[in-house]
Phi, psi and omega in degrees: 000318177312308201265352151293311160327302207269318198267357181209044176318326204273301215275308180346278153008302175287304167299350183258350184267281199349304170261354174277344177267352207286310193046071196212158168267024175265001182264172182287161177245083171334314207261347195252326194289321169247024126316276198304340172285320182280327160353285203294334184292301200299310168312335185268280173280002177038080174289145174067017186231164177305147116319120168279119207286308147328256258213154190281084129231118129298112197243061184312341155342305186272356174261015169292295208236171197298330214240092177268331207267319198279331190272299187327296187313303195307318165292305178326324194292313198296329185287317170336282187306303163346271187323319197294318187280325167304347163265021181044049184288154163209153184345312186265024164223031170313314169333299175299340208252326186278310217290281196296350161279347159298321165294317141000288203267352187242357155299327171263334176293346191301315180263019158074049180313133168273002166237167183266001194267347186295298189275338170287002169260301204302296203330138182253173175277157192293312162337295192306297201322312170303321175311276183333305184294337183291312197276019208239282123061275176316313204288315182229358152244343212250043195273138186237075159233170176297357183252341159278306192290335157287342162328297195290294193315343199278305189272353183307301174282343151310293197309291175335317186290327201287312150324327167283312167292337145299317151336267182332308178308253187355338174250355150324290171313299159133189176212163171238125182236137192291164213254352190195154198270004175250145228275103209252004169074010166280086191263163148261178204233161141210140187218171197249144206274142166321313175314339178075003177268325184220157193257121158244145203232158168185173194291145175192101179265356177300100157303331218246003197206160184238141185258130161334161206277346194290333179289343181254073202308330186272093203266153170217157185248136194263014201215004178296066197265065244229018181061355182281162169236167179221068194300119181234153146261148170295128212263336216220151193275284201307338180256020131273337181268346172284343162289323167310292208298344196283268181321333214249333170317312184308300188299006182088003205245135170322146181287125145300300211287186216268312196285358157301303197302358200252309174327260193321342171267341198267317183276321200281335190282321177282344201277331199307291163333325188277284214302343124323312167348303191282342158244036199285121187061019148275144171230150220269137161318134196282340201215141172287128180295125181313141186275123192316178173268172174310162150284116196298016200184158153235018151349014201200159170190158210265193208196119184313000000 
């Protein structure tokens, strides 16, 4: 960062007015953006590790300039903040944001730049990054044949379970809910009895702390149908749909909310892929292969 201050001064400049004028929550975050970029520099080019001994890597790039590692960063922050504004990024998809700059930055070393001015053009758009991942996706992971979709069909329901026990753990843990929606700093506490059967709530204005179940003078029967209610406001959109999702789970009822349904695709989509691996550039039939007819004899038998 220092030496991106001094040796690029113009461009520094730019990017930090580029973001402090913006006032949106769409600007980069310099300082956190570059800790995780040299993280990633390190990690990439493998500062401090053994020479792989196995594989041809070489960067004749970094014996270009005095100072290679500091010009590298500088470029990389700049491709970065790009990127950050073509995706119209904010603080939670800062993840997302390093995956593509890591493809990025290891698509142009792939092609073995000889100057670092080589590789900063090779640098690809956040755009191209999408491209790619698409077709390679399309290619090898995304397969719609019927032995994936019984696949799918197999596993569908493991996931679902696995979601739903999280949802519990989570009203288990408990959440503190504002006691009224104007903000008068009055919270409940409310967490789910192990048993599953019942909620229990009480006043609990401690940020910084969880209160034992012993502390939670009130109880509600989540199976109880006596006309009481228990009326929350939600502190957070995800902790209202994680709560929906809780109760309706307790109750037998399929997960409605957007963030199950995102969950569970999201999980069933990494299972597909791992449970693929072992047939990665096979290509799987559209139709299960016909079962041969009998032998006319079992006359026979191998032999080691």
């Amino acid at each position: 960062m220092y030496s991106f201050c001094n040796h690029h001064a113009d461009q520094y400049r730019k990017l930090i007015l580029e973001n402090s004028v913006r006032g949106d929550e769409h600007d980069c975050p310099f300082a956190s953006a570059s800790i995780q970029l040299v993280k990633l520099i390190v990690d990439i080019v493998r500062i401090g590790e053994e020479p792989l001994l196995d594989k041809d890597r070489y960067y004749p790039m970094f014996f270009t300039h005095d100072n290679p590692l500091e010009e590298f960063f500088s470029i990389t922050i700049l491709h970065l903040n790009k990127t950050w504004q073509e995706m119209r990024a904010t603080q939670e998809d800062f993840s997302k944001v390093m995956d593509v700059t890591r493809e990025q930055i290891n698509s142009s070393l792939a092609k073995m730049p000889a100057t670092l001015e080589e590789f900063k053009q090779q640098l690809k758009s956040y755009g191209e990054v999408q491209k790619a991942w698409a077709e390679e996706a399309k290619s090898r992971g995304e397969i719609k044949g019927k032995a994936v979709d019984e696949l799918k069909r197999i596993l569908l329901p493991d996931i679902e379970d696995l979601v739903r026990r999280q949802r519990l753990h989570y009203i288990s843990e408990g959440t503190r809910f504002p006691k009224s929606k104007d903000k008068s700093g009055r919270y409940v506490f409310v967490k789910l009895n192990p048993n599953h059967k019942t909620l229990f709530y009480g006043d609990w204005n401690e940020e910084s702390s969880l209160p034992p179940i012993e502390k939670l003078e009130s109880k509600y029967n989540i199976y109880a149908e006596n006309g009481k209610s228990l009326d929350l406001v939600a502190p957070s959109q995800l902790s209202f749909d994680y709560w929906t999702d809780a109760i309706n789970a307790l109750l037998g009822r399929p997960l409605s909310s957007k963030e199950a349904k995102e969950d569970t695709e999201k999980i069933l989509s990494m299972e597909i892929k791992l449970r693929l691996l072992d047939i990665e550039g096979l290509d799987i039939p559209e139709e299960e292969p016909e079962i041969p007819s009998s032998p006319p004899d079992y006359d026979f038998n191998f032999q080691a």
